[in-house]
Short mmCIF file of C-alpha atoms and ligand atoms in Angstrom, two decimals:
data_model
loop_
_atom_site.label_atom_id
_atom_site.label_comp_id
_atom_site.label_asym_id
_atom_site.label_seq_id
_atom_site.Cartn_x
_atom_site.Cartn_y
_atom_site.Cartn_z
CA UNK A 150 10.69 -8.92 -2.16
CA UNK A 151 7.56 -6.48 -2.76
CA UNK A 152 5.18 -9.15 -2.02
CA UNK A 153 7.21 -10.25 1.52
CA UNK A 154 4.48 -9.54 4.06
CA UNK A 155 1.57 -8.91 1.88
CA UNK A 156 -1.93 -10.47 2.65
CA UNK A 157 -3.20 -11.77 -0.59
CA UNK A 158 -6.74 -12.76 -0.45
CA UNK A 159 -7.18 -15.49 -3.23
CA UNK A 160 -10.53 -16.29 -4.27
CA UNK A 161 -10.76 -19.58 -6.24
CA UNK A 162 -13.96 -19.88 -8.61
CA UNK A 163 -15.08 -23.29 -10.19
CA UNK A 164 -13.12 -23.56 -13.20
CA UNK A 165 -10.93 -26.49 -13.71
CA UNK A 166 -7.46 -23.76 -14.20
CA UNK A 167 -8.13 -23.99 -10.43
CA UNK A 168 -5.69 -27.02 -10.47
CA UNK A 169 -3.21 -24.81 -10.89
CA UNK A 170 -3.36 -22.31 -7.93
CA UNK A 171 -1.92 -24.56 -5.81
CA UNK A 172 0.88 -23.46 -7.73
CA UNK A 173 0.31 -20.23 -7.33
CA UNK A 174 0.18 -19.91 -3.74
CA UNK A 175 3.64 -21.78 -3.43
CA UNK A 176 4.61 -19.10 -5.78
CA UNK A 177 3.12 -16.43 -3.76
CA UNK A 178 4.77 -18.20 0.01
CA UNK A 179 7.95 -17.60 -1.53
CA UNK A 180 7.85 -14.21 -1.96
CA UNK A 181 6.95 -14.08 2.01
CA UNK A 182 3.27 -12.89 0.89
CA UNK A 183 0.38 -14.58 3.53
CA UNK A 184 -2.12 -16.02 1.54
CA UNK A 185 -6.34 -16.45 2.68
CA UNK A 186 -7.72 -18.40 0.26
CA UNK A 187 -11.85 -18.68 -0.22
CA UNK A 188 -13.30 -20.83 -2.59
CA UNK A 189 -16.42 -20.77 -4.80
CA UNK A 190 -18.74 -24.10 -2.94
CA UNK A 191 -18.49 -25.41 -6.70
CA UNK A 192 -14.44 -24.96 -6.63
CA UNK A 193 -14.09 -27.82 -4.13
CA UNK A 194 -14.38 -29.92 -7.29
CA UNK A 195 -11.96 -28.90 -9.18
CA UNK A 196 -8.77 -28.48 -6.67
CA UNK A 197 -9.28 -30.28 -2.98
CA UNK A 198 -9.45 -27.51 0.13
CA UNK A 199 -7.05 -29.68 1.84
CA UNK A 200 -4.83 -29.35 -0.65
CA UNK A 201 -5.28 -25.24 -1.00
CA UNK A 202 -4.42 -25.33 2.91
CA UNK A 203 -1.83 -27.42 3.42
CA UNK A 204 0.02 -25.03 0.20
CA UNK A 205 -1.44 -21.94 2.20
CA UNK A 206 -0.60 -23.17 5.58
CA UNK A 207 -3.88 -21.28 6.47
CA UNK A 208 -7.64 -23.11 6.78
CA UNK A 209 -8.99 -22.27 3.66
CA UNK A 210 -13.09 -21.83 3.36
CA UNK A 211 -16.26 -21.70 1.46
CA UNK A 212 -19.05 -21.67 3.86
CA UNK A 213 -20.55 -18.52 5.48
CA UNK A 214 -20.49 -21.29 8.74
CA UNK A 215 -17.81 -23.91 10.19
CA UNK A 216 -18.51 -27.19 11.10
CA UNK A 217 -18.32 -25.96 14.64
CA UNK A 218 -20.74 -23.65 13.86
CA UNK A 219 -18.60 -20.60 14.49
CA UNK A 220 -19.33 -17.46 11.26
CA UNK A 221 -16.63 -16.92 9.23
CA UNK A 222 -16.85 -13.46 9.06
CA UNK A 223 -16.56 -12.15 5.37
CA UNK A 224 -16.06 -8.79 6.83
CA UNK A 225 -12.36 -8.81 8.43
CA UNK A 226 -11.05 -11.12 5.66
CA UNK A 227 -11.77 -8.00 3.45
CA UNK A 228 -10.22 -5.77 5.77
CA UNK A 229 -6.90 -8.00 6.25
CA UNK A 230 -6.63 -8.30 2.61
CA UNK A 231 -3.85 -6.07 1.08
CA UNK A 232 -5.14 -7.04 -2.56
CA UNK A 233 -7.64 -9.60 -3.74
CA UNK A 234 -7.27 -12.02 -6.56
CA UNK A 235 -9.60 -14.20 -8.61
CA UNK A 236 -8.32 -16.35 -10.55
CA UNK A 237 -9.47 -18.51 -12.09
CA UNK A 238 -12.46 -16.30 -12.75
CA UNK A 239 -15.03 -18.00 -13.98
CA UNK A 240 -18.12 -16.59 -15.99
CA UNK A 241 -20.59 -17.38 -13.36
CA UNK A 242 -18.12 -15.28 -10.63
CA UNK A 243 -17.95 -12.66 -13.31
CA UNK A 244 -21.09 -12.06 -13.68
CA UNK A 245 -22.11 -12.12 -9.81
CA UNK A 246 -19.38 -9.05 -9.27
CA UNK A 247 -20.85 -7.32 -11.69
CA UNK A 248 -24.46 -7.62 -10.78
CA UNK A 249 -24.44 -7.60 -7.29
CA UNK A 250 -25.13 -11.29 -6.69
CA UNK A 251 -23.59 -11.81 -3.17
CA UNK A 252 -24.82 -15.78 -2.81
CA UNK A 253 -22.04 -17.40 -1.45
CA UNK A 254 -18.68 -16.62 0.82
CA UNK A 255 -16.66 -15.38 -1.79
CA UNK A 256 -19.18 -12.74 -2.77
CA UNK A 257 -19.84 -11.48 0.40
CA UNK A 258 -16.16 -10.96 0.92
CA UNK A 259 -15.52 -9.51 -2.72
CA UNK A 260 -18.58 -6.93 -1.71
CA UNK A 261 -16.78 -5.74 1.34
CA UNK A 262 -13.64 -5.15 -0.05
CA UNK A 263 -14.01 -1.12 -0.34
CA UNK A 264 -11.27 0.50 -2.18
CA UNK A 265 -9.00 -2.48 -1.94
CA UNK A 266 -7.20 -3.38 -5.41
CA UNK A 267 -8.56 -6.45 -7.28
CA UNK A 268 -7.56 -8.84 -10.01
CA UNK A 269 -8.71 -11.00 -11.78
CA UNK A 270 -7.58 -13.77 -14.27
CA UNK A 271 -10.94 -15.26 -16.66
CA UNK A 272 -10.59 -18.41 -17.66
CA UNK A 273 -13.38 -20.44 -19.85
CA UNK A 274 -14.07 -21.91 -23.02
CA UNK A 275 -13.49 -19.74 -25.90
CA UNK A 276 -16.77 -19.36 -27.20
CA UNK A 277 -18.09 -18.25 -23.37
CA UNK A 278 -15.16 -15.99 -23.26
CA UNK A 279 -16.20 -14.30 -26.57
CA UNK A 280 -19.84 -14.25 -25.41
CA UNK A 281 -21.10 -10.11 -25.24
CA UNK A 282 -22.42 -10.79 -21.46
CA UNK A 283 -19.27 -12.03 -20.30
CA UNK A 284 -17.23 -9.05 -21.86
CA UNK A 285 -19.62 -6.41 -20.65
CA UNK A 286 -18.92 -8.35 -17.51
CA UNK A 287 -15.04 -8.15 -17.92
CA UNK A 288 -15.72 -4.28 -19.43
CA UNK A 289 -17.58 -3.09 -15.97
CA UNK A 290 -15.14 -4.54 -14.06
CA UNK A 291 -12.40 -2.90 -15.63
CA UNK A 292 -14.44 0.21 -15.24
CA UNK A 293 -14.61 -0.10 -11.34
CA UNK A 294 -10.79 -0.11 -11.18
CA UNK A 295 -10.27 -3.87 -11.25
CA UNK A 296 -7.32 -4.95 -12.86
CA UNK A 297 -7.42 -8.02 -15.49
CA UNK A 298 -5.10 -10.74 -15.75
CA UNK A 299 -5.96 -12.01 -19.48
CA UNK A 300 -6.55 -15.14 -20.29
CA UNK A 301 -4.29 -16.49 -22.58
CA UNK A 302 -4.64 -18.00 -26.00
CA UNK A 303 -3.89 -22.29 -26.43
CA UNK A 304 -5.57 -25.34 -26.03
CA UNK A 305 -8.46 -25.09 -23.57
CA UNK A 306 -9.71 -28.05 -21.93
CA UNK A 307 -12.79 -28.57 -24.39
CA UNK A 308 -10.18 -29.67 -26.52
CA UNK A 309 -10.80 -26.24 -28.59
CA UNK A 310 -7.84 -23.53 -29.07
CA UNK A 311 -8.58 -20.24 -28.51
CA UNK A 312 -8.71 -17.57 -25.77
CA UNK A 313 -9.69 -18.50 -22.14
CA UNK A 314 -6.56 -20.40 -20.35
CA UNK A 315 -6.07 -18.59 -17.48
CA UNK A 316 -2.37 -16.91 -17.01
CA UNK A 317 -0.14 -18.92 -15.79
CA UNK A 318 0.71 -18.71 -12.16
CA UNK A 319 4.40 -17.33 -12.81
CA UNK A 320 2.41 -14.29 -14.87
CA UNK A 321 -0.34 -13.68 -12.08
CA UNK A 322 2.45 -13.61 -9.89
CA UNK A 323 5.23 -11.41 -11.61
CA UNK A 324 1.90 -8.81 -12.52
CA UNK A 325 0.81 -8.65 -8.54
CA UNK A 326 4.82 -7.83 -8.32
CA UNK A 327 4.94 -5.04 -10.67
CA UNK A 328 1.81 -3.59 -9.36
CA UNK A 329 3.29 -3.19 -5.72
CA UNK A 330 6.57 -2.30 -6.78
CA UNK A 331 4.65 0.80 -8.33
CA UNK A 332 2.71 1.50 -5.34
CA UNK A 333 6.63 2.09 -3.44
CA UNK A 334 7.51 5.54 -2.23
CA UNK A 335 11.03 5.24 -3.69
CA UNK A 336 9.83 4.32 -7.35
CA UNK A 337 11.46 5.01 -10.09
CA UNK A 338 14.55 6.96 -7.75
CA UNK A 339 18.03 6.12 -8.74
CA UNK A 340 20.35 5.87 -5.70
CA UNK A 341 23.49 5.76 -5.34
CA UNK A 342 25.11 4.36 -2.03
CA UNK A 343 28.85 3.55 -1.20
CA UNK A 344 29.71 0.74 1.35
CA UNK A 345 32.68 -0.62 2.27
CA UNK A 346 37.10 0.39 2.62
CA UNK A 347 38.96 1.22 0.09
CA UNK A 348 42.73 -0.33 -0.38
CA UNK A 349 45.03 1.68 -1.11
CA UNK A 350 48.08 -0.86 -2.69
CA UNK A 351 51.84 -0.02 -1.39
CA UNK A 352 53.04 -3.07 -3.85
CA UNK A 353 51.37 -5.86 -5.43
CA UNK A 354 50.56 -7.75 -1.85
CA UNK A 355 50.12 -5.39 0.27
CA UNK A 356 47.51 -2.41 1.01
CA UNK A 357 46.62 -0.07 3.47
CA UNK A 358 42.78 -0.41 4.60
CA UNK A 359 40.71 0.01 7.07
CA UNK A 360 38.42 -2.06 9.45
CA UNK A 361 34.83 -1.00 7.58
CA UNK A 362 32.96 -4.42 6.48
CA UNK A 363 30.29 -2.32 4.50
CA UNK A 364 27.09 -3.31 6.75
CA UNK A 365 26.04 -0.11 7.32
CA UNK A 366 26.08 0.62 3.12
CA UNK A 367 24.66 -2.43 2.46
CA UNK A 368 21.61 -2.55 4.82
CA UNK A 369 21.27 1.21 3.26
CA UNK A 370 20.96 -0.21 -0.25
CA UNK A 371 18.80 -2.65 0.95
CA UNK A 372 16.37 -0.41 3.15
CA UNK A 373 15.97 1.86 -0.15
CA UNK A 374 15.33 -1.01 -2.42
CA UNK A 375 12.93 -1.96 -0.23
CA UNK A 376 11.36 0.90 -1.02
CA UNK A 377 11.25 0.70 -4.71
CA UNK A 378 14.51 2.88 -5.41
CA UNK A 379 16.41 1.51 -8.15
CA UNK A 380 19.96 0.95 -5.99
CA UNK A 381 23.52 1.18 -7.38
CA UNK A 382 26.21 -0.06 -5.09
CA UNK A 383 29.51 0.85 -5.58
CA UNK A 384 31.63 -0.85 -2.91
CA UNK A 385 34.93 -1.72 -2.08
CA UNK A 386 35.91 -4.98 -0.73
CA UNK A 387 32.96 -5.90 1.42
CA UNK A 388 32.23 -8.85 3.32
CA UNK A 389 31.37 -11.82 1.70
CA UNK A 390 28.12 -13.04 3.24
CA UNK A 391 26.14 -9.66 2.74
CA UNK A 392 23.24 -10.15 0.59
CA UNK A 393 24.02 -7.59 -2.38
CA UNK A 394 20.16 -9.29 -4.14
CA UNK A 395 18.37 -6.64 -6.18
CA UNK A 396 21.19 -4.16 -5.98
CA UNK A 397 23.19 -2.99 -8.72
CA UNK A 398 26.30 -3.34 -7.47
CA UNK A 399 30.04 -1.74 -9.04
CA UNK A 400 32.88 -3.45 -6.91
CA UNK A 401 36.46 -1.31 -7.00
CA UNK A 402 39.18 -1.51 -4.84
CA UNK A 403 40.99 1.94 -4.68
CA UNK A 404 39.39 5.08 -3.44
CA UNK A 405 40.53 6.58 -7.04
CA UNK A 406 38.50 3.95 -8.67
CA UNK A 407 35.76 4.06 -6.31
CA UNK A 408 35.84 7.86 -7.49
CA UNK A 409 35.75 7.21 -10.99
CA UNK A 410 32.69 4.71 -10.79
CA UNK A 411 31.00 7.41 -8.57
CA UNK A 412 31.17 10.49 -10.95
CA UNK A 413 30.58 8.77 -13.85
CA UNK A 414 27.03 8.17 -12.68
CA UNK A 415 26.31 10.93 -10.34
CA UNK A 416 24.63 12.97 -12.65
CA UNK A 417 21.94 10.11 -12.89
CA UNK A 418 21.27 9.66 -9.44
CA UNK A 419 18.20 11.69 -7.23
CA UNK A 420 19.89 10.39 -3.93
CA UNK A 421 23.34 9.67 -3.23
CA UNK A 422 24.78 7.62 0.28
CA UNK A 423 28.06 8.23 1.15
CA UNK A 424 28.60 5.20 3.51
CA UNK A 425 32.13 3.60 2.03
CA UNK A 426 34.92 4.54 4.57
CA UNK A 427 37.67 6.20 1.72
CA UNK A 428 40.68 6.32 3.02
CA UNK A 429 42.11 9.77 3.57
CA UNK A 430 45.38 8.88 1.95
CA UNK A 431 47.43 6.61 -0.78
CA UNK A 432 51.05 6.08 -1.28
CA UNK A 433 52.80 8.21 -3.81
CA UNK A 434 54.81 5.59 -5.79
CA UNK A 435 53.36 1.71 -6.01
CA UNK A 436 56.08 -0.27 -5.97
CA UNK A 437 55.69 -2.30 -9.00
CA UNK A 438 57.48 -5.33 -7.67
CA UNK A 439 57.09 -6.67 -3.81
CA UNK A 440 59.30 -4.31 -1.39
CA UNK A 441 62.22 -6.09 -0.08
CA UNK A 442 62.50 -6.34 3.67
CA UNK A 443 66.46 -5.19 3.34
CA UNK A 444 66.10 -1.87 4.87
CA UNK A 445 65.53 -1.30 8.82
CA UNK A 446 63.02 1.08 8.53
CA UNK A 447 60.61 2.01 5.55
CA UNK A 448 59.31 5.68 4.83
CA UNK A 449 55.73 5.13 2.67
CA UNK A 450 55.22 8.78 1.31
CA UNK A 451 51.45 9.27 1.34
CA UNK A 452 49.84 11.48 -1.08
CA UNK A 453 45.53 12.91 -0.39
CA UNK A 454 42.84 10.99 -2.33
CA UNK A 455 40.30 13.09 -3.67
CA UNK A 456 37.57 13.67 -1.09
CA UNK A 457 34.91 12.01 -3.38
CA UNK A 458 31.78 13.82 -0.88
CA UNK A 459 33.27 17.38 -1.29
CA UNK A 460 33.60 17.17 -5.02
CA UNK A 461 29.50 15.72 -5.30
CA UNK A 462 28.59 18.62 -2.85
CA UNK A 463 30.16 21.22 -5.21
CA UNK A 464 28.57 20.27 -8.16
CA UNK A 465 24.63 19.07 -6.51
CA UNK A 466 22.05 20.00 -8.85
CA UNK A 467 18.85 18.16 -7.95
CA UNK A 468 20.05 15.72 -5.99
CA UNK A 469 19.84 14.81 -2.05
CA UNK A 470 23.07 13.73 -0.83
CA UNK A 471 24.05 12.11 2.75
CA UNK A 472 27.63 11.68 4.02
CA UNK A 473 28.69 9.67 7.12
CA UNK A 474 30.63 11.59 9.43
CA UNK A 475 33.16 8.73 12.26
CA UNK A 476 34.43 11.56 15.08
CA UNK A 477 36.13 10.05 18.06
CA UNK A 478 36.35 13.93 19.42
CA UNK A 479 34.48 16.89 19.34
CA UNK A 480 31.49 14.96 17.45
CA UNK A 481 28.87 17.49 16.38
CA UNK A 482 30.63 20.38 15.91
CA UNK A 483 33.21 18.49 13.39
CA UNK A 484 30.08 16.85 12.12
CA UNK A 485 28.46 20.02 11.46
CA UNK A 486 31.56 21.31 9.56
CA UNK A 487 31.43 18.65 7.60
CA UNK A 488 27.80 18.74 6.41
CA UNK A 489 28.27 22.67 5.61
CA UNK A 490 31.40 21.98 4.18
CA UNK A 491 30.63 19.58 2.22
CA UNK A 492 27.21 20.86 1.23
CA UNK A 493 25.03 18.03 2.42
CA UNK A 494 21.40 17.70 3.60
CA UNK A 495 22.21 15.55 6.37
CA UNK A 496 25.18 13.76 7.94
CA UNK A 497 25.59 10.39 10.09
CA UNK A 498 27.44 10.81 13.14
CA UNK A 499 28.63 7.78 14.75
CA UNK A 500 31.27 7.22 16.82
CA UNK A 501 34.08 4.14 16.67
CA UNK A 502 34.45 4.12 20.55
CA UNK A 503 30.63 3.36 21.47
CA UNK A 504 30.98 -0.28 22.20
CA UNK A 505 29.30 -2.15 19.28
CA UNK A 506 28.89 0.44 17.35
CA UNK A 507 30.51 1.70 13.62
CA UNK A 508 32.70 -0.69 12.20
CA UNK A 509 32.66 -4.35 11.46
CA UNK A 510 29.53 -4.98 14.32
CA UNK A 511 25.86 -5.89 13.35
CA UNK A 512 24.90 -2.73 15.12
CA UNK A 513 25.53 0.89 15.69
CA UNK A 514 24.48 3.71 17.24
CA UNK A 515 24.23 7.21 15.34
CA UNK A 516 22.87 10.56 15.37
CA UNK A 517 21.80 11.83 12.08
CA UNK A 518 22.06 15.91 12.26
CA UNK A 519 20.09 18.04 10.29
CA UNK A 520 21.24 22.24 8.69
CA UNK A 521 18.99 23.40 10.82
CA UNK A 522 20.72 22.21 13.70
CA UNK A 523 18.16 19.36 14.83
CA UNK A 524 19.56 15.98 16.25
CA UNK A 525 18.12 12.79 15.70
CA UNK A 526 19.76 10.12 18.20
CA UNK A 527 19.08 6.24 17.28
CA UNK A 528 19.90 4.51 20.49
CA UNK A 529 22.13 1.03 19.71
CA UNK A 530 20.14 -1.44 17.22
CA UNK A 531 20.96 -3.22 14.62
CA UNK A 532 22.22 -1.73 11.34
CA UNK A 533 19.47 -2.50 9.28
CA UNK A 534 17.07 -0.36 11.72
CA UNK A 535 19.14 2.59 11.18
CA UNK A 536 19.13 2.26 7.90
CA UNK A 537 15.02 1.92 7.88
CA UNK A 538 15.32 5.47 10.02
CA UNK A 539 17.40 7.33 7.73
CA UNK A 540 16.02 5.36 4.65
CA UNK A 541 13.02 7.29 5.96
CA UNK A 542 14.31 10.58 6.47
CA UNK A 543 15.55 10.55 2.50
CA UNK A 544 12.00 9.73 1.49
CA UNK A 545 11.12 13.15 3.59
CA UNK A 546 13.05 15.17 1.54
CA UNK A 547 13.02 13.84 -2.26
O1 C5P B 135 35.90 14.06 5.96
P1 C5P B 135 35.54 12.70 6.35
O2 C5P B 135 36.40 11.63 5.72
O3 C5P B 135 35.38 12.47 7.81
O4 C5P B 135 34.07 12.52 5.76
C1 C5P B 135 33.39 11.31 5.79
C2 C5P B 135 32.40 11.27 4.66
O5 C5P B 135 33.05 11.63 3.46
C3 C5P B 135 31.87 9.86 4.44
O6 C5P B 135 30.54 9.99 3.98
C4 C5P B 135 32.81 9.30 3.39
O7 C5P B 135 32.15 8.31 2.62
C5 C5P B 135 33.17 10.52 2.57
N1 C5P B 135 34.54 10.54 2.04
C6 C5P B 135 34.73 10.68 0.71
N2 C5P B 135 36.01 10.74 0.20
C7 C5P B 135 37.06 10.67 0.99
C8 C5P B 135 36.89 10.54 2.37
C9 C5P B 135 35.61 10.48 2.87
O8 C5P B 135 33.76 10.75 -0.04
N3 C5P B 135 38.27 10.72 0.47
#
């Protein structure tokens, strides 16, 4: 997910490891990352261009010219990249970064890549590895800022054993992962978001709920995992086809369980969501066995659930905390109330009579109002765009 829309620029040097980075880049156009590969001239030996493109769906190239005689210009594929990669990194590429040798595409692109971060993964015989050039080579490097992928110890293809394989694709790829999961606004916040109704059980087959399908939580979650956030879900029952991937997610059913799970890790959390439409009320007695349709009416004596919100406001330390507020009258001023009341630093407003908007629909349309009395309106889109708009608002104030 951190690498979905990421231009990787992945320079290929001429070791024979290169077989394997048509690996990579499936690896890497999985993820959603684009991928620009540029290859060493000597490369083209070791792993076919055709090959590298069709993986890449992108031309890949070598040559400071094209066939048609058209430049490829070194410059802007430095300034599209997002990071750069070598691998394999050969002694001979090594030792051209290093000293300034710009003979060949690669170079010329690897010298115009500013501040831009940049791996790479050695790989050589054991004995060149070793060698004192090639680790003041690998020392300077790591002196500039660029970022090693070590080669790994095994059989090398001299037939030796010993350091130089290069790390294996699925490596290369989970360390480019890690390293732009740090670089994410939201990293290392714990949030806590709350999607979904509750059910509140009059006897074992029935329940009074309400029409929330949990969209609006879940693209929430989503929008702050997105950024980084570590994301704890707790939810009610939700609809099935939501994607819940890379979420933590605690699934209850009552709003006095949905309570529970949400106190007992409050404490933990820098940013709390209050998305999950509780329901206001329970019945009193659960009838332990399925009520009998013998009487012509039926009297269901309703008793408050705890108003999970108010109690988090009361007893906010550090953390930012959101509520949702659904008015059908009277909107921002009961809105309003509601944030002071229940001690908030901002509320969502939306209301159930907008066509497509609030419950069960892919979209909605919401103000989110601020202490201060500002108003932010976000005209009808879908629910995963508000969430990117209030997703950013929280990053704002933690
Ligand atoms: O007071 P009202 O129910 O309109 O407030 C809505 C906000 O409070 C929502 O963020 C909802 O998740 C939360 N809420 C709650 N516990 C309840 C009822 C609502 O936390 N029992």
């Amino acid at each position: 997910m951190t690498l979905r829309g990421k231009n990787i620029l992945l320079g290929v040097s001429a070791g024979i490891a290169a077989f394997k980075i048509p690996q990579l880049i499936r690896l890497l156009k999985k993820e959603g990352a684009y991928v620009q590969v540029i290859l060493t001239p000597g490369a083209k030996d070791f792993v076919t261009p055709l090959t590298l493109s069709t993986v890449s769906k992108n031309p890949v190239f070598s040559e400071f010219y094209r066939e048609n005689g058209q430049w490829n210009n070194h410059v802007s594929f430095a300034l599209w990249a997002d990071c750069f990669v070598l691998a394999p990194a050969t002694m001979n590429t090594l030792a051209k970064m290093t000293n300034g040798i710009c003979d060949n595409l690669l170079m010329a692109t690897y010298f115009s890549l500013k501040n831009k971060p940049c791996f790479f993964a050695p790989a050589m015989d054991l004995d060149m590895y070793k060698h004192f050039a090639n680790q003041n080579n690998i020392s300077k490097l790591k002196e500039s800022g660029a970022l090693e992928l070590p080669a790994q110890k095994g059989e090398l293809a001299s037939g030796l054993e010993g350091i130089g394989r290069m790390m294996e694709p699925e490596e290369i790829l989970e360390n480019l992962r890690l390293y732009f999961e740090k670089q994410l606004p939201l990293q290392g916040k714990r949030c806590l978001v709350s999607a979904g109704p509750t059910r509140e059980s009059i006897d074992p087959v029935r329940y009074i709920g309400n029409r929330s399908s949990g969209k609006m939580g879940v693209a929430i979650a989503q929008a702050l995992r997105q950024k980084g956030a570590e994301v704890i879900l707790v939810h009610g029952p939700i609809h099935k086809n939501l994607s819940l991937e890379g979420l933590k997610t605690i699934s209850v059913t009552s709003a006095i369980e949905m309570d529970q799970a949400i106190q007992s890790i409050y404490d933990s959390c820098d940013l709390v969501v209050m998305a999950a439409a509780v329901a206001d009320y329970r019945v009193d007695n659960i009838a332990s066995q399925k009520i009998k349709k013998t009487k012509q009416n039926l009297t269901l004596n309703l008793v408050k659930n705890p108003d999970i919100l108010a109690a988090l406001g009361k007893k906010k330390k550090h953390q930012i905390l959101v509520g949702f507020a659904l008015e059908t009258d009277n909107e921002v001023t009961n809105a309003h109330k509601k944030m002071k009341e229940k001690n908030l630093d901002f509320i969502v407003l939306n209301n159930p009579n907008h066509a497509g908007a609030a419950f069960d629909h892919d979209t909605n349309e919401v103000s989110l109002l601020f202490p201060d009395g500002e108003k932010m309106k976000i005209s009808k889109t879908l629910k995963s765009e508000i969430a990117k708009t209030i997703v950013q608002q929280l990053e704002k104030l933690i």
